[in-house]
Short mmCIF file of C-alpha atoms and ligand atoms in Angstrom, two decimals:
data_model
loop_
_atom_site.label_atom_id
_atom_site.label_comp_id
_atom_site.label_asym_id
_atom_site.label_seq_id
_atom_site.Cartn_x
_atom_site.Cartn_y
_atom_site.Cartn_z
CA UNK A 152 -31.46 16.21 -21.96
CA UNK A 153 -34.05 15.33 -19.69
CA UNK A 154 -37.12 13.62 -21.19
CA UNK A 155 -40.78 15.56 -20.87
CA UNK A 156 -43.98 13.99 -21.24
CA UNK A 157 -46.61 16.05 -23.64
CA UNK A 158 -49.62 13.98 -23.18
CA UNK A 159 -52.97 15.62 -21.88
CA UNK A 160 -54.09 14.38 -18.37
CA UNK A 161 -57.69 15.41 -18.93
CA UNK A 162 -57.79 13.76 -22.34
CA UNK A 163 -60.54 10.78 -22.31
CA UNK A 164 -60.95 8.58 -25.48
CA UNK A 165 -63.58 9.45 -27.41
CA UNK A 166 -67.03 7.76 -27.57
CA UNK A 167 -67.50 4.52 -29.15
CA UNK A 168 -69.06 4.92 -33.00
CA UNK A 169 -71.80 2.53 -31.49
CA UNK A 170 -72.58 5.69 -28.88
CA UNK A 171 -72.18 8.08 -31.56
CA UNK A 172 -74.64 6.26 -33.90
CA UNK A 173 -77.46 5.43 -31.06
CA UNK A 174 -77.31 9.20 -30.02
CA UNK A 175 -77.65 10.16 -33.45
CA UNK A 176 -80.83 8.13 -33.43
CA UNK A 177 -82.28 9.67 -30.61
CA UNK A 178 -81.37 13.35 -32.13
CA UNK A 179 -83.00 12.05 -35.18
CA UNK A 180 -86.40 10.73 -33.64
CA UNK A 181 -86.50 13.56 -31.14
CA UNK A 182 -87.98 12.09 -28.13
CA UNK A 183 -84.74 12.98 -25.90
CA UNK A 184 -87.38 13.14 -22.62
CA UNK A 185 -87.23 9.49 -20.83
CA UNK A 186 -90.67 9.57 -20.73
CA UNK A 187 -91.61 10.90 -24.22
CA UNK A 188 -92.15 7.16 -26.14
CA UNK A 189 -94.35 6.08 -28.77
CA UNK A 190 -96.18 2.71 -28.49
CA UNK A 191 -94.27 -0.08 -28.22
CA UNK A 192 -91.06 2.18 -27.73
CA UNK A 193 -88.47 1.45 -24.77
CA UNK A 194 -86.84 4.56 -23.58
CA UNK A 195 -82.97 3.98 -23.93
CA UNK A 196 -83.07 5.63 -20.07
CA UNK A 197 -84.88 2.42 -19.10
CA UNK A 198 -82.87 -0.17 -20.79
CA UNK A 199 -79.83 1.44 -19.17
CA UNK A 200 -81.18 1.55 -16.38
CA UNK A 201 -82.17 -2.45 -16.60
CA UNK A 202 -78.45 -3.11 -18.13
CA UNK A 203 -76.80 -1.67 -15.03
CA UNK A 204 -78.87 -2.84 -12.35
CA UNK A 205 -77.77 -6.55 -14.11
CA UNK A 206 -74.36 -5.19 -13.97
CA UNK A 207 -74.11 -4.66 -10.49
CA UNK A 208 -76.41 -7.52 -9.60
CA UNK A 209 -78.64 -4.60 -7.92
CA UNK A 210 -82.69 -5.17 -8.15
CA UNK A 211 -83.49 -1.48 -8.65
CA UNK A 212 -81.65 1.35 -10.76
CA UNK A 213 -82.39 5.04 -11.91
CA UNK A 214 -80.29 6.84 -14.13
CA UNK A 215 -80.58 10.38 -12.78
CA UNK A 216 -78.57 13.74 -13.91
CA UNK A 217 -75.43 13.61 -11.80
CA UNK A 218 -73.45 11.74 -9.54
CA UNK A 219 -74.15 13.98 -6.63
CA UNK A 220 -77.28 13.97 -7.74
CA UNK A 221 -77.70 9.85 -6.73
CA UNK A 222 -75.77 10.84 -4.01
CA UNK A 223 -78.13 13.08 -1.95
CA UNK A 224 -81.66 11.40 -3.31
CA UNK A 225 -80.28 8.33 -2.11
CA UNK A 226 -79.98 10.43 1.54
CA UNK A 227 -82.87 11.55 0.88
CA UNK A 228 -84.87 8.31 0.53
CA UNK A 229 -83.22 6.89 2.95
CA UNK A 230 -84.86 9.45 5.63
CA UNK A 231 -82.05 11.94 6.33
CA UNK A 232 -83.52 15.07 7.51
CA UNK A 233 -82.40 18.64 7.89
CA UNK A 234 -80.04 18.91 11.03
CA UNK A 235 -79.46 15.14 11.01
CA UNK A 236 -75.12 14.59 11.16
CA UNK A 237 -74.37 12.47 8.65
CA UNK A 238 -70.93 10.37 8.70
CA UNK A 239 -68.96 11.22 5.99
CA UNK A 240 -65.05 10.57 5.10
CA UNK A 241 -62.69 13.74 5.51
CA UNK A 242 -61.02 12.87 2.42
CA UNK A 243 -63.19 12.99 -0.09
CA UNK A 244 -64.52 15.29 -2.93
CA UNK A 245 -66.64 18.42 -2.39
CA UNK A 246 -69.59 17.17 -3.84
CA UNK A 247 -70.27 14.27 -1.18
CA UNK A 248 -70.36 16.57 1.74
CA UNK A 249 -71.61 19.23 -0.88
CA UNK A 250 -74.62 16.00 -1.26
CA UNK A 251 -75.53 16.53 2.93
CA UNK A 252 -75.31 20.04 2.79
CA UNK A 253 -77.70 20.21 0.03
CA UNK A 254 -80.71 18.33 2.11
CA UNK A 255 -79.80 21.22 5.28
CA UNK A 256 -78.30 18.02 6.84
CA UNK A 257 -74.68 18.22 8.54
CA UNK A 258 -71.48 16.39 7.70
CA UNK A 259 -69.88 14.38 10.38
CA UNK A 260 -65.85 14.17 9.47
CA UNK A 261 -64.43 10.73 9.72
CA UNK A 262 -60.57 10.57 9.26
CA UNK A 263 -58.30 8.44 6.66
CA UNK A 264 -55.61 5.96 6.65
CA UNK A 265 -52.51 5.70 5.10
CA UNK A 266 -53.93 3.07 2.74
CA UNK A 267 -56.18 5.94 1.76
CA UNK A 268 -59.48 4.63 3.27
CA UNK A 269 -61.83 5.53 5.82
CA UNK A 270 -60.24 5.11 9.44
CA UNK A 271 -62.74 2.25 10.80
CA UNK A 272 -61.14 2.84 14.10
CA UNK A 273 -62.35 6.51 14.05
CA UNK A 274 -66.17 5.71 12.68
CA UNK A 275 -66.57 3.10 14.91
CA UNK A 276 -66.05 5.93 17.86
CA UNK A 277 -68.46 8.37 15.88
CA UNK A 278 -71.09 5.94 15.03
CA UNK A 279 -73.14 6.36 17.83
CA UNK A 280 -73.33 10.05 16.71
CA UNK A 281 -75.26 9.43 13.41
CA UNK A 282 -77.75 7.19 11.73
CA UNK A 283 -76.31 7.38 8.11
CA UNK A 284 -72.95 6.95 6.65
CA UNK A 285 -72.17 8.16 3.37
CA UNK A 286 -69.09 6.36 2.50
CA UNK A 287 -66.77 7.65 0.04
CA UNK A 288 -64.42 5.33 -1.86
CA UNK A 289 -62.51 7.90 -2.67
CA UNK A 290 -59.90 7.56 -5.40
CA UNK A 291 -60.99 3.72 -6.07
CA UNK A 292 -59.41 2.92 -2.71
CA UNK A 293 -61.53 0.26 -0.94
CA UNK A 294 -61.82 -0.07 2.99
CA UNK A 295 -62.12 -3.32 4.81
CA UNK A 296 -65.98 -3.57 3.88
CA UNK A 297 -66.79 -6.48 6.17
CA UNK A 298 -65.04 -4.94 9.58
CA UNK A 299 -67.04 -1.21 7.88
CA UNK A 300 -70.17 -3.23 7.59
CA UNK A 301 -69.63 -4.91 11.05
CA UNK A 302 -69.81 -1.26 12.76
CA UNK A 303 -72.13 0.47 10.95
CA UNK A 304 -74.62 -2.43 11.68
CA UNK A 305 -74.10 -2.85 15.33
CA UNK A 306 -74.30 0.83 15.79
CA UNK A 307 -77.60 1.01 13.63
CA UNK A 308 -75.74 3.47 10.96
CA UNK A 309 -77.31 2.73 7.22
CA UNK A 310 -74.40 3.15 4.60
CA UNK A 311 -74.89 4.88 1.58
CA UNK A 312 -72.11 4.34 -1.04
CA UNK A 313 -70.59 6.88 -3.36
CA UNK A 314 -69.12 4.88 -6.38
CA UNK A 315 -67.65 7.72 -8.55
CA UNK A 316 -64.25 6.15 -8.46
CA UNK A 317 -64.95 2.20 -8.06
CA UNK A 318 -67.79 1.36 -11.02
CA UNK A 319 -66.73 -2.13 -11.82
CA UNK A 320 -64.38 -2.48 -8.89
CA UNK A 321 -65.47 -5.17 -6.03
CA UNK A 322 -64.08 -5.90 -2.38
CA UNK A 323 -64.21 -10.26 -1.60
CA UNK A 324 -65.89 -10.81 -4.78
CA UNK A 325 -68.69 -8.05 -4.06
CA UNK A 326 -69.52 -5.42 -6.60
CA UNK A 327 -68.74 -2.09 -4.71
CA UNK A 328 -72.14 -0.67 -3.93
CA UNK A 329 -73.58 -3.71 -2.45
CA UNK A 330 -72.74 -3.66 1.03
CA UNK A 331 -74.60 -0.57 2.20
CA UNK A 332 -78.19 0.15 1.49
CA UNK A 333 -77.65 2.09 -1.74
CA UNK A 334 -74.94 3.33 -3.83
CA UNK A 335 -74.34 6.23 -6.20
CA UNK A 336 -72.14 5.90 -9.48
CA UNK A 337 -71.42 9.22 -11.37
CA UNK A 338 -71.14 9.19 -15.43
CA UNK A 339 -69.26 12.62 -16.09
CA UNK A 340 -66.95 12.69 -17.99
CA UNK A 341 -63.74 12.17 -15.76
CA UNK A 342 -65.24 8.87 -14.47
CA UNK A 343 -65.30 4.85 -16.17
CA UNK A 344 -68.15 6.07 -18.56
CA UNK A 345 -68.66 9.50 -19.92
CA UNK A 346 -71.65 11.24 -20.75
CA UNK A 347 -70.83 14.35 -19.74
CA UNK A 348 -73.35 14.29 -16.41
CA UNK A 349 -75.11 11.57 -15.40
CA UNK A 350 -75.47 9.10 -12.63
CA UNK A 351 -77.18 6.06 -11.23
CA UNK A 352 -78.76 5.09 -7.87
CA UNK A 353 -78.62 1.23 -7.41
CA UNK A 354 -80.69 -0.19 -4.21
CA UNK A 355 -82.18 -3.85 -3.55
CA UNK A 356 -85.30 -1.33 -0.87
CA UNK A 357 -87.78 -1.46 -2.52
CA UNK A 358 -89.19 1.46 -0.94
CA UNK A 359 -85.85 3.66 -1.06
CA UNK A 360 -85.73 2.46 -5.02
CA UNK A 361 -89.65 3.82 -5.16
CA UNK A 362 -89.18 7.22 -3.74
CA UNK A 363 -85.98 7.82 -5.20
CA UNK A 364 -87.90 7.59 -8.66
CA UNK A 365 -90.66 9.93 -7.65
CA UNK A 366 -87.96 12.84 -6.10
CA UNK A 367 -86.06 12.17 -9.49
CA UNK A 368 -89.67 13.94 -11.38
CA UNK A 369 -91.33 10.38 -12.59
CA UNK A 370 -94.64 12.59 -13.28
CA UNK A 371 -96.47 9.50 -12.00
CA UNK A 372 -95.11 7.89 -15.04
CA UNK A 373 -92.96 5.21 -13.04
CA UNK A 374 -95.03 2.27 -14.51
CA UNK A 375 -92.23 2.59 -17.29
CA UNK A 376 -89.20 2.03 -15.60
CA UNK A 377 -88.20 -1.38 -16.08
CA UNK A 378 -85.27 -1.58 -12.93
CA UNK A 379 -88.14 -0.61 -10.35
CA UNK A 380 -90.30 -2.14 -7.93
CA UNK A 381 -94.06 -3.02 -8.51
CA UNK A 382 -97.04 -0.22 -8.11
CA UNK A 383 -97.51 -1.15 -4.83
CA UNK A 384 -94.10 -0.04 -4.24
CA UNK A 385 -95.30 3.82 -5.26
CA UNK A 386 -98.67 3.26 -4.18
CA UNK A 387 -97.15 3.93 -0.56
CA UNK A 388 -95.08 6.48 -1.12
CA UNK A 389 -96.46 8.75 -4.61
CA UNK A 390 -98.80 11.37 -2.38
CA UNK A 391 -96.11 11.79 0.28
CA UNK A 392 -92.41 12.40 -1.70
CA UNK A 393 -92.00 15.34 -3.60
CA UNK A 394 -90.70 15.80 -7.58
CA UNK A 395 -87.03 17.61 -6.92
CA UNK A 396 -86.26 16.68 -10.63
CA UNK A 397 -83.04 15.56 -12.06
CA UNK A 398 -84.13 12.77 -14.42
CA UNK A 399 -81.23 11.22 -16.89
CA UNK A 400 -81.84 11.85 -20.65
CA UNK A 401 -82.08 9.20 -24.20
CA UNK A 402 -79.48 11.35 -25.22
CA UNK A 403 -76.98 10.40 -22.37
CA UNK A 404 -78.40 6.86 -22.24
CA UNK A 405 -77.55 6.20 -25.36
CA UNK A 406 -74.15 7.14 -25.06
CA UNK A 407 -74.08 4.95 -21.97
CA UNK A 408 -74.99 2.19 -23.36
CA UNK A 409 -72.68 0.76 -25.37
CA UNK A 410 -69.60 1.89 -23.33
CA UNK A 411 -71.14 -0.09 -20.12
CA UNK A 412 -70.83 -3.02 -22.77
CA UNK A 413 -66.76 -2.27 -22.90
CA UNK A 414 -67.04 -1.64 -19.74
CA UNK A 415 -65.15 -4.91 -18.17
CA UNK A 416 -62.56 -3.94 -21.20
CA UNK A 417 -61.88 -0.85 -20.04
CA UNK A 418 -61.29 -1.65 -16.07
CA UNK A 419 -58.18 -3.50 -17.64
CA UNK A 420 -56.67 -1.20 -19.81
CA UNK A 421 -57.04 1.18 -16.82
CA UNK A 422 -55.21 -1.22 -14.58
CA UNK A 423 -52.84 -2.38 -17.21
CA UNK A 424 -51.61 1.54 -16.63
CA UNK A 425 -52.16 1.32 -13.21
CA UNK A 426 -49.41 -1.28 -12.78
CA UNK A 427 -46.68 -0.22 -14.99
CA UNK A 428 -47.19 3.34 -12.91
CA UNK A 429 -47.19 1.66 -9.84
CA UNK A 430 -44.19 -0.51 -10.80
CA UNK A 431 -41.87 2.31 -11.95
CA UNK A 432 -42.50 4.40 -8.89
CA UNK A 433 -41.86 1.25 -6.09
CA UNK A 434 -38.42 1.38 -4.27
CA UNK A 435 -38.11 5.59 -4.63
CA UNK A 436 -36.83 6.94 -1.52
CA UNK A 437 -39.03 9.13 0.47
CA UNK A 438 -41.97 7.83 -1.64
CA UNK A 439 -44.85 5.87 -0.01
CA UNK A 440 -46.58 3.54 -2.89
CA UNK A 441 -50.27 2.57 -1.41
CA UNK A 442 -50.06 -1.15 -1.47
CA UNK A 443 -53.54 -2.90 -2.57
CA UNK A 444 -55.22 -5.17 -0.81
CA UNK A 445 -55.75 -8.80 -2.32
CA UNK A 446 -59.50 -8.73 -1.72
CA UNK A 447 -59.91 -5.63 -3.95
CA UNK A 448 -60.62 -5.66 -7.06
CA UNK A 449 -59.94 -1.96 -8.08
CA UNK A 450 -60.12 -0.08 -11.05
CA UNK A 451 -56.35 2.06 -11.70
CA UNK A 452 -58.34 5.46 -13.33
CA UNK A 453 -56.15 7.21 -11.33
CA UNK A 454 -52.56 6.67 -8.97
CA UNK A 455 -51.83 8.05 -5.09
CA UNK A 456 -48.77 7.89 -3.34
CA UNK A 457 -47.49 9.81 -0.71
CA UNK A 458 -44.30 11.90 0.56
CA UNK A 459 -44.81 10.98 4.17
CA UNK A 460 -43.36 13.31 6.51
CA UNK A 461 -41.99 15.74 3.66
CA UNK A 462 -41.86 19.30 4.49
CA UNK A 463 -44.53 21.21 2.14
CA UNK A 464 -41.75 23.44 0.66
CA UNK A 465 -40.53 19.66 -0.45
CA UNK A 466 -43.43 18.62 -1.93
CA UNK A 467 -44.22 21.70 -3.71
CA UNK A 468 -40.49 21.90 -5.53
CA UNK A 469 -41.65 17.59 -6.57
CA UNK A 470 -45.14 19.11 -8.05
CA UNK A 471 -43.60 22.01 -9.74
CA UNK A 472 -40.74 19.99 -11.04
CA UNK A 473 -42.93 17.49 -12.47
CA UNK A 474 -44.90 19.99 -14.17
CA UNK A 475 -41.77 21.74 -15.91
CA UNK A 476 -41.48 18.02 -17.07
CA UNK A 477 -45.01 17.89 -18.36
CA UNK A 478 -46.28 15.70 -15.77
CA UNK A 479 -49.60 17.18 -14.07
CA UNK A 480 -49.90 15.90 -9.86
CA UNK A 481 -52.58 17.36 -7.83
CA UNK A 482 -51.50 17.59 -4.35
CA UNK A 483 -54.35 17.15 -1.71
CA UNK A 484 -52.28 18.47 1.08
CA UNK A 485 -52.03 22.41 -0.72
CA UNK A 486 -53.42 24.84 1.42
CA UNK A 487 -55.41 26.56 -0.87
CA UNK A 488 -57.62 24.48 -3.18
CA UNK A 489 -57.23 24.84 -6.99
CA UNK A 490 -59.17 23.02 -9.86
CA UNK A 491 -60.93 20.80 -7.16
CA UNK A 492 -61.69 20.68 -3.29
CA UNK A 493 -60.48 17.34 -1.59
CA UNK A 494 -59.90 18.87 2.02
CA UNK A 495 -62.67 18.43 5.07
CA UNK A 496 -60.94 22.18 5.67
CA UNK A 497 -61.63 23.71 2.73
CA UNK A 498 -65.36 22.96 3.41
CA UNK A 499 -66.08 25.61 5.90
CA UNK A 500 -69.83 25.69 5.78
CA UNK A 501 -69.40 22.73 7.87
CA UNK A 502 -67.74 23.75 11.79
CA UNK A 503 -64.80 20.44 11.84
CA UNK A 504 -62.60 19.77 14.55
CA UNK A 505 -59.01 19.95 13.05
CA UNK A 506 -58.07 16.05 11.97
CA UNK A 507 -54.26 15.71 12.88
CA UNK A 508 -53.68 12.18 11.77
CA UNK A 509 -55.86 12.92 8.72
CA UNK A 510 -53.54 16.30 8.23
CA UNK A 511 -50.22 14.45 8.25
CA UNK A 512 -51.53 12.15 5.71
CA UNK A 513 -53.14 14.65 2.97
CA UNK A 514 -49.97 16.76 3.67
CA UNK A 515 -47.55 14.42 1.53
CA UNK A 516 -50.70 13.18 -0.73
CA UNK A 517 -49.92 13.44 -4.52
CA UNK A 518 -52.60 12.28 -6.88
CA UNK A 519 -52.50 11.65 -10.80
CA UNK A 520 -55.21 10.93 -13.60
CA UNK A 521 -54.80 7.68 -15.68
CA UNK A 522 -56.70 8.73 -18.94
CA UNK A 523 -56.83 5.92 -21.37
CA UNK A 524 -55.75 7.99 -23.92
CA UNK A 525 -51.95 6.74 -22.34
CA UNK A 526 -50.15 4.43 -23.48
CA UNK A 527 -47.76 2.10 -21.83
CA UNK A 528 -44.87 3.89 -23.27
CA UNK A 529 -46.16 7.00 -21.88
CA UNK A 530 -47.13 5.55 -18.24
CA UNK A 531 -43.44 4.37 -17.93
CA UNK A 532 -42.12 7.52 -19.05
CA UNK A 533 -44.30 9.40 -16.44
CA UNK A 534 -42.93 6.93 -13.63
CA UNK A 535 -39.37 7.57 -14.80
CA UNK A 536 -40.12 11.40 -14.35
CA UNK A 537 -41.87 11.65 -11.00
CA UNK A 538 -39.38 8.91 -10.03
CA UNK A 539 -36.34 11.15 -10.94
CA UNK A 540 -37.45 14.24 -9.63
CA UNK A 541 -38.75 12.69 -6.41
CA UNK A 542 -35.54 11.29 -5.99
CA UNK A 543 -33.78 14.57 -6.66
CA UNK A 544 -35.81 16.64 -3.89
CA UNK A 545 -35.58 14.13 -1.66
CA UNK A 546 -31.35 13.61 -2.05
CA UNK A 547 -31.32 17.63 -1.42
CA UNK A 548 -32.18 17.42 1.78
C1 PLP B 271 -67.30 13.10 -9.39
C2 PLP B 271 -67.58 12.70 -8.00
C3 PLP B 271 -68.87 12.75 -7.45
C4 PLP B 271 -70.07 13.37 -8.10
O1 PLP B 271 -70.20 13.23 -9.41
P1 PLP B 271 -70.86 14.36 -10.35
O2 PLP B 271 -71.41 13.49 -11.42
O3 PLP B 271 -69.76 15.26 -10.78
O4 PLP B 271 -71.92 15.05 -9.56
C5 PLP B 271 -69.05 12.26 -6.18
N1 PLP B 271 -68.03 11.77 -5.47
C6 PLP B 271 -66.77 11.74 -5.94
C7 PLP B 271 -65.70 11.18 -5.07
C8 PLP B 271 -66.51 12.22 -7.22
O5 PLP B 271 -65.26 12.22 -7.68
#
């Protein structure tokens, strides 16, 4: 008998009773509206706000509706235009080039490695081409920041982060999201905190931090933010940035705000799950593991490896196999997208040269979920499957 796993990959723990009890508060008083506060009241918004700029080490932070929400009013602050190319990582989700294509601005494709990160050697032959880089770190995996930061600033490129996968992670000691100019953090539910939507913009510009809160729909009411810059700040920028509203919630913030508390917890449990994954699937044949850098400190939500050079027939009988055996793998390399976009070619509102090295890679890419809802037991026993029915394909050859 062959052992099946019956957990539930989309499963997240529930929230904290301290979350449950401060949104109860807010449904009690009413005032869900950041800005609707009675005299002497802090919104939760902007104490969460003030909590995660302190987390990060970031001077300014807005909590804002959604992840790709930061993600294009960061562009947008930082002066990207309609028609401007903006440098962007082929493998990625569809809602960071979905971000570019929302301000009428154009994604620039730049290809990936086999460690899973941006291909330096590729942006720093595209850099002249663009003055922004939005930089995904896709799947937690971190690129050689310094040698990233090294090109983009000779070639005059601002970098704007997207953080959806590496809140709480850090490259050489440096919270992910400080290298560039600002970074965006999602809070959906899939991510390290859930509040269904949400997201945050961190940035130490002042005057990116200022118009970022006036496109979020501050009403003029930015005075009561407490992770923004002065009124000088807005003085030069209020008449000239419009309200494109998508403002974060009490509601949400209070959710938030107790699980950014566990947050440092969490990271390990994650990587605690992370490792015994990683350690059951080293040494399969055929089976690339993605080794981690030591200067990365990551966070394990979710596992990669790849079936380099595997025919897709091959791969598809390991995905379908697993899933007879209960164990759910996305596979980035499928040629049509299903439950989630991940492919620079499956973006066609954008005209992309076809990526060959980039193609090889996603071709073999499998991808899994960590939920914390796991537990070691069941992380092993997940390794032990993929590991036997890798093995098995593979031996068939
Ligand atoms: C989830 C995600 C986003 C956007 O987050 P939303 O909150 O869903 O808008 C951006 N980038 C990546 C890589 C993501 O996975």
């Amino acid at each position: 008998m062959s052992e099946k796993f019956t957990g539930v990959f989309t499963q997240q723990e529930p929230i904290p009773e301290a979350g449950i009890e401060a949104a109860l508060a807010v449904l009690r008083h009413g005032r869900l509206h950041r800005y609707n506060t009675v005299s002497g009241e802090i919104a939760e918004t902007a104490l969460l706000e003030e909590e995660f700029a302190d987390f990060t080490g970031a001077k300014y932070c807005l909590a804002v509706a959604s992840g790709g929400y930061a993600i294009s009013t960061a562009l947008r602050a930082a002066g990207v235009r309609p028609g401007d190319p903006v440098l962007t990582n082929a493998f990625t989700l569809a809602p960071v080039p979905g971000a570019i294509a929302s301000l009428g601005a154009v994604p620039l494709f730049v290809g990936v490695t086999e460690q899973l990160t941006i291909d330096l050697d590729d942006l720093a032959s595209k850099a002249g081409q663009a003055r922004v880089l939005l930089l995904s770190h896709m799947r937690g995996h971190i690129c050689d920041m310094e040698r990233l930061m090294a090109i983009c600033d000779a070639a005059g490129v601002k970098v704007i982060e997207d953080c959806a996968h590496t809140m709480g992670a850090s490259w050489n000691g440096i919270a992910s999201g400080r290298h560039g100019l600002a970074a965006a953090y999602s809070t959906q539910t899939y991510k390290h905190m859930n509040s269904g939507e949400g997201g945050f913009l961190v940035t130490d510009d002042e005057d990116l931090a200022a118009r970022a809160v006036i496109l979020s729909g501050s009403y003029m009411l930015y005075e009561r933010h407490r992770a923004a810059p002065g009124p000088e700040a807005f003085e030069r920028v209020k008449y000239v940035t419009p309200n494109i509203s998508g403002r974060m919630d009490n509601l949400r913030a209070a959710i938030l705000r107790p699980q950014l508390r566990d947050l440092a917890k969490q990271l390990d449990r994650w990587n605690e799950r992370y490792r015994t994954i990683e350690d059951g699937l080293r040494g399969t044949p055929g089976l690339t593991v993605i080794e981690r850098p030591a200067e990365e400190r990551f966070v394990g939500s979710s596992i990669q490896f790849i079936l380099l050079g595997w025919s897709e027939e091959k791969v598809a009988e390991v995905v379908r196999r697993c899933a007879a055996r209960g164990v759910e793998l996305k596979w980035f390399g499928e040629g049509e997208p299903k439950g989630f976009t991940s492919r620079y070619d499956s973006w066609r509102y954008v005209d992309a040269p076809r990526m060959p090295s980039t193609d090889r890679i996603l071709r073999g890419l499998l991808d899994m979920r960590v939920p914390l809802t796991f537990s070691l037991d069941d992380c092993a026993l997940i390794a032990r499957i993929i590991r036997a029915e890798v093995s098995a394909v593979h031996q068939a050859a």
